[in-house]
């Protein structure tokens, strides 16, 4: 019991600090940038469901998971289902087409942030129509762009971002993609989200124009290595 209470206090304090830094970075952002005010996605990968509940009780609503199986297990956790009824799950890991159905069946799914091909976008769209016929809103997705051209990173080439957006982390390069999409498709700048920035650089990402920042370590502490995680 003592350990759980201490953990809760730490998470609440960490969230307060992170949110404060987000607010401050947004206040300092150049008024020439027209992107929306950023919001926080708490990355809970490798962390137990109890810590998600604690963060939720402290006011956090958006949570991100990298691994499909971990997202499925946490989202169906009985305690979490009971105490976190307004949770908003973001899938932020690489998504294979054969795992789409599992992700779309997640209760509280809010956004898939890693659509990196037309084939994946098509698979998600078809599955969404099948699994979520009663939904009143469309599923929110983000196009994942590999701005550094590194083979080990997922995402499409920046030159292909507009084509993928039509069918469905370098900050400067990503914001250039954002500007091109807004201009060519004549979109409202405030209706298009840009997700960039993590624990070590989210303040700089906000200054560049990010509208979604994903922070894990600064909230939940160091992560358990993947091989040791469930």
CSV table of C-alpha atoms in Angstrom, one decimal:
chain,number,residue,atom,x,y,z
A,1,UNK,CA,0.0,0.0,0.0
A,2,UNK,CA,2.8,2.4,0.9
A,3,UNK,CA,4.6,1.7,-2.4
A,4,UNK,CA,1.4,2.4,-4.4
A,5,UNK,CA,0.7,5.7,-2.6
A,6,UNK,CA,4.3,6.9,-3.2
A,7,UNK,CA,3.9,6.0,-6.9
A,8,UNK,CA,0.7,7.9,-7.2
A,9,UNK,CA,2.3,11.0,-5.6
A,10,UNK,CA,5.2,10.9,-8.0
A,11,UNK,CA,3.0,10.5,-11.1
A,12,UNK,CA,0.8,13.4,-10.1
A,13,UNK,CA,3.8,15.6,-9.5
A,14,UNK,CA,5.5,14.5,-12.8
A,15,UNK,CA,2.3,15.2,-14.7
A,16,UNK,CA,2.0,18.6,-13.2
A,17,UNK,CA,5.6,19.4,-14.2
A,18,UNK,CA,5.2,18.2,-17.7
A,19,UNK,CA,1.9,20.0,-18.3
A,20,UNK,CA,3.4,23.2,-16.9
A,21,UNK,CA,6.3,23.0,-19.3
A,22,UNK,CA,3.9,22.3,-22.2
A,23,UNK,CA,1.9,25.4,-21.2
A,24,UNK,CA,5.1,27.5,-21.0
A,25,UNK,CA,6.5,26.3,-24.3
A,26,UNK,CA,3.2,27.1,-26.0
A,27,UNK,CA,3.1,30.6,-24.5
A,28,UNK,CA,6.5,31.2,-26.0
A,29,UNK,CA,5.7,29.8,-29.4
A,30,UNK,CA,5.8,32.3,-32.3
A,31,UNK,CA,2.3,33.7,-33.1
A,32,UNK,CA,3.1,33.1,-36.8
A,33,UNK,CA,2.5,29.4,-36.2
A,34,UNK,CA,-1.2,28.5,-36.7
A,35,UNK,CA,-1.2,25.0,-35.3
A,36,UNK,CA,-3.5,24.2,-32.3
A,37,UNK,CA,-2.5,24.3,-28.7
A,38,UNK,CA,-0.6,21.0,-28.0
A,39,UNK,CA,-1.9,18.2,-25.8
A,40,UNK,CA,-0.1,15.5,-23.9
A,41,UNK,CA,-0.1,11.8,-24.7
A,42,UNK,CA,1.2,9.9,-21.7
A,43,UNK,CA,3.2,6.9,-23.1
A,44,UNK,CA,2.5,4.0,-20.7
A,45,UNK,CA,4.3,1.2,-22.6
A,46,UNK,CA,5.8,-1.5,-20.3
A,47,UNK,CA,4.1,0.1,-17.3
A,48,UNK,CA,1.3,-1.7,-15.4
A,49,UNK,CA,-2.3,-0.8,-15.8
A,50,UNK,CA,-2.4,0.4,-12.2
A,51,UNK,CA,-0.1,3.3,-13.1
A,52,UNK,CA,-2.4,4.2,-16.0
A,53,UNK,CA,-5.3,4.4,-13.5
A,54,UNK,CA,-3.2,6.6,-11.2
A,55,UNK,CA,-2.3,9.0,-14.1
A,56,UNK,CA,-6.0,9.1,-15.1
A,57,UNK,CA,-7.0,9.9,-11.6
A,58,UNK,CA,-4.6,12.9,-11.7
A,59,UNK,CA,-6.4,14.2,-14.8
A,60,UNK,CA,-4.6,12.7,-17.7
A,61,UNK,CA,-6.9,11.3,-20.5
A,62,UNK,CA,-4.7,10.5,-23.5
A,63,UNK,CA,-2.4,7.5,-23.3
A,64,UNK,CA,-0.1,5.9,-25.9
A,65,UNK,CA,1.0,2.3,-26.4
A,66,UNK,CA,3.6,0.9,-28.8
A,67,UNK,CA,2.8,-2.8,-28.8
A,68,UNK,CA,-0.5,-4.2,-30.0
A,69,UNK,CA,-0.7,-7.0,-27.4
A,70,UNK,CA,0.1,-4.7,-24.5
A,71,UNK,CA,-2.5,-2.2,-25.7
A,72,UNK,CA,-5.1,-4.9,-26.0
A,73,UNK,CA,-4.4,-6.3,-22.5
A,74,UNK,CA,-4.4,-2.9,-20.8
A,75,UNK,CA,-7.5,-1.6,-22.5
A,76,UNK,CA,-9.4,-4.7,-21.3
A,77,UNK,CA,-8.1,-4.6,-17.7
A,78,UNK,CA,-11.2,-4.7,-15.4
A,79,UNK,CA,-9.9,-2.0,-13.0
A,80,UNK,CA,-9.0,0.3,-15.9
A,81,UNK,CA,-12.4,-0.2,-17.6
A,82,UNK,CA,-14.2,0.6,-14.4
A,83,UNK,CA,-12.1,3.6,-13.3
A,84,UNK,CA,-11.1,5.1,-16.7
A,85,UNK,CA,-14.3,5.3,-18.7
A,86,UNK,CA,-13.2,8.4,-20.7
A,87,UNK,CA,-9.7,7.2,-21.5
A,88,UNK,CA,-8.4,7.9,-25.0
A,89,UNK,CA,-5.9,5.4,-26.4
A,90,UNK,CA,-3.3,6.3,-29.0
A,91,UNK,CA,-1.5,3.5,-30.8
A,92,UNK,CA,2.0,4.9,-31.5
A,93,UNK,CA,3.9,1.8,-32.6
A,94,UNK,CA,4.5,0.2,-36.0
A,95,UNK,CA,1.3,-1.4,-37.1
A,96,UNK,CA,1.1,-4.4,-39.4
A,97,UNK,CA,-2.0,-4.9,-41.5
A,98,UNK,CA,-2.7,-8.3,-39.9
A,99,UNK,CA,-2.9,-6.6,-36.5
A,100,UNK,CA,-5.4,-3.9,-37.5
A,101,UNK,CA,-8.5,-5.7,-36.3
A,102,UNK,CA,-7.0,-6.2,-32.8
A,103,UNK,CA,-6.2,-2.4,-32.5
A,104,UNK,CA,-9.6,-1.3,-33.8
A,105,UNK,CA,-11.3,-3.6,-31.3
A,106,UNK,CA,-9.7,-1.7,-28.4
A,107,UNK,CA,-12.3,0.0,-26.1
A,108,UNK,CA,-11.5,3.7,-25.9
A,109,UNK,CA,-9.4,3.8,-29.1
A,110,UNK,CA,-8.9,7.4,-30.1
A,111,UNK,CA,-6.1,7.6,-32.7
A,112,UNK,CA,-3.6,5.6,-34.7
A,113,UNK,CA,-0.5,7.7,-35.1
A,114,UNK,CA,1.5,5.5,-37.4
A,115,UNK,CA,-0.2,5.2,-40.8
A,116,UNK,CA,2.8,4.8,-43.1
A,117,UNK,CA,1.4,3.4,-46.3
A,118,UNK,CA,-1.6,3.6,-48.5
A,119,UNK,CA,-2.1,-0.2,-48.0
A,120,UNK,CA,-2.3,0.2,-44.3
A,121,UNK,CA,-4.6,3.2,-44.6
A,122,UNK,CA,-6.9,1.1,-46.8
A,123,UNK,CA,-6.8,-1.8,-44.4
A,124,UNK,CA,-7.7,0.4,-41.5
A,125,UNK,CA,-10.6,2.1,-43.4
A,126,UNK,CA,-12.1,-1.3,-44.4
A,127,UNK,CA,-11.8,-2.7,-40.9
A,128,UNK,CA,-13.2,0.4,-39.3
A,129,UNK,CA,-16.4,0.2,-41.4
A,130,UNK,CA,-16.8,-3.4,-40.2
A,131,UNK,CA,-16.0,-3.0,-36.5
A,132,UNK,CA,-17.3,0.4,-35.7
A,133,UNK,CA,-20.5,0.8,-37.7
A,134,UNK,CA,-22.2,2.5,-34.8
A,135,UNK,CA,-19.5,5.1,-34.2
A,136,UNK,CA,-20.6,8.7,-34.7
A,137,UNK,CA,-17.1,9.9,-35.5
A,138,UNK,CA,-14.4,8.8,-37.9
A,139,UNK,CA,-11.3,7.3,-36.4
A,140,UNK,CA,-8.5,9.8,-36.1
A,141,UNK,CA,-5.2,8.9,-37.8
A,142,UNK,CA,-1.8,10.5,-38.4
A,143,UNK,CA,0.5,10.0,-41.3
A,144,UNK,CA,3.9,8.8,-40.1
A,145,UNK,CA,6.7,10.5,-41.9
A,146,UNK,CA,10.4,9.4,-41.8
A,147,UNK,CA,12.0,12.8,-42.0
A,148,UNK,CA,15.6,11.5,-41.3
A,149,UNK,CA,15.5,8.8,-44.1
A,150,UNK,CA,16.9,6.2,-41.6
A,151,UNK,CA,16.1,2.6,-42.6
A,152,UNK,CA,15.6,1.6,-39.0
A,153,UNK,CA,12.7,4.1,-38.6
A,154,UNK,CA,9.2,3.5,-39.8
A,155,UNK,CA,7.3,6.1,-41.9
A,156,UNK,CA,7.0,7.3,-45.5
A,157,UNK,CA,9.3,9.6,-47.4
A,158,UNK,CA,8.3,13.2,-46.9
A,159,UNK,CA,7.7,13.6,-50.6
A,160,UNK,CA,5.0,11.0,-50.4
A,161,UNK,CA,3.2,12.5,-47.4
A,162,UNK,CA,0.7,14.5,-49.5
A,163,UNK,CA,-0.2,11.4,-51.6
A,164,UNK,CA,-0.9,9.3,-48.5
A,165,UNK,CA,-2.9,12.1,-46.9
A,166,UNK,CA,-5.1,12.3,-50.0
A,167,UNK,CA,-6.1,8.7,-49.7
A,168,UNK,CA,-6.9,9.1,-46.3
A,169,UNK,CA,12.2,13.5,-36.3
A,170,UNK,CA,13.3,16.3,-37.8
A,171,UNK,CA,11.0,19.1,-36.6
A,172,UNK,CA,11.6,21.5,-39.5
A,173,UNK,CA,11.2,18.8,-42.1
A,174,UNK,CA,7.9,17.5,-40.6
A,175,UNK,CA,6.5,21.0,-40.3
A,176,UNK,CA,7.4,21.5,-44.0
A,177,UNK,CA,5.3,18.5,-44.8
A,178,UNK,CA,2.5,20.0,-42.7
A,179,UNK,CA,2.7,23.3,-44.5
A,180,UNK,CA,2.7,21.6,-47.9
A,181,UNK,CA,-0.4,19.5,-47.0
A,182,UNK,CA,-2.3,22.4,-45.7
A,183,UNK,CA,-1.5,24.5,-48.7
A,184,UNK,CA,-2.1,22.0,-51.5
A,185,UNK,CA,-5.3,20.6,-50.0
A,186,UNK,CA,-6.5,24.0,-48.7
A,187,UNK,CA,-7.1,22.8,-45.2
A,188,UNK,CA,-7.7,24.7,-42.0
A,189,UNK,CA,-4.3,24.7,-40.3
A,190,UNK,CA,-6.0,24.2,-36.9
A,191,UNK,CA,-7.7,21.0,-38.1
A,192,UNK,CA,-4.4,19.1,-38.9
A,193,UNK,CA,-2.4,17.7,-36.1
A,194,UNK,CA,1.4,17.3,-35.9
A,195,UNK,CA,2.7,14.8,-33.4
A,196,UNK,CA,6.4,15.3,-32.6
A,197,UNK,CA,8.4,15.6,-29.4
A,198,UNK,CA,9.1,13.2,-26.5
A,199,UNK,CA,10.5,13.4,-23.0
A,200,UNK,CA,13.9,14.8,-24.0
A,201,UNK,CA,12.7,17.4,-26.6
A,202,UNK,CA,9.0,18.1,-26.4
A,203,UNK,CA,9.5,21.8,-25.5
A,204,UNK,CA,11.5,22.3,-28.7
A,205,UNK,CA,8.9,20.4,-30.6
A,206,UNK,CA,6.1,22.7,-29.3
A,207,UNK,CA,8.2,25.7,-30.3
A,208,UNK,CA,8.4,24.3,-33.8
A,209,UNK,CA,4.6,23.8,-34.0
A,210,UNK,CA,3.8,20.4,-32.6
A,211,UNK,CA,0.2,19.8,-31.4
A,212,UNK,CA,0.7,16.4,-29.8
A,213,UNK,CA,3.6,15.5,-27.6
A,214,UNK,CA,4.3,12.0,-26.4
A,215,UNK,CA,5.9,11.7,-23.0
A,216,UNK,CA,6.6,8.6,-21.0
A,217,UNK,CA,9.8,8.5,-19.0
A,218,UNK,CA,9.3,12.0,-17.5
A,219,UNK,CA,5.9,10.8,-16.2
A,220,UNK,CA,6.2,7.1,-15.4
A,221,UNK,CA,10.0,6.8,-14.9
A,222,UNK,CA,12.4,4.6,-16.8
A,223,UNK,CA,10.8,1.9,-18.9
A,224,UNK,CA,11.2,-1.8,-18.4
A,225,UNK,CA,13.2,-3.3,-21.3
A,226,UNK,CA,10.9,-4.9,-24.0
A,227,UNK,CA,12.2,-8.4,-23.3
A,228,UNK,CA,11.1,-8.1,-19.7
A,229,UNK,CA,7.8,-6.6,-20.4
A,230,UNK,CA,4.6,-8.6,-20.7
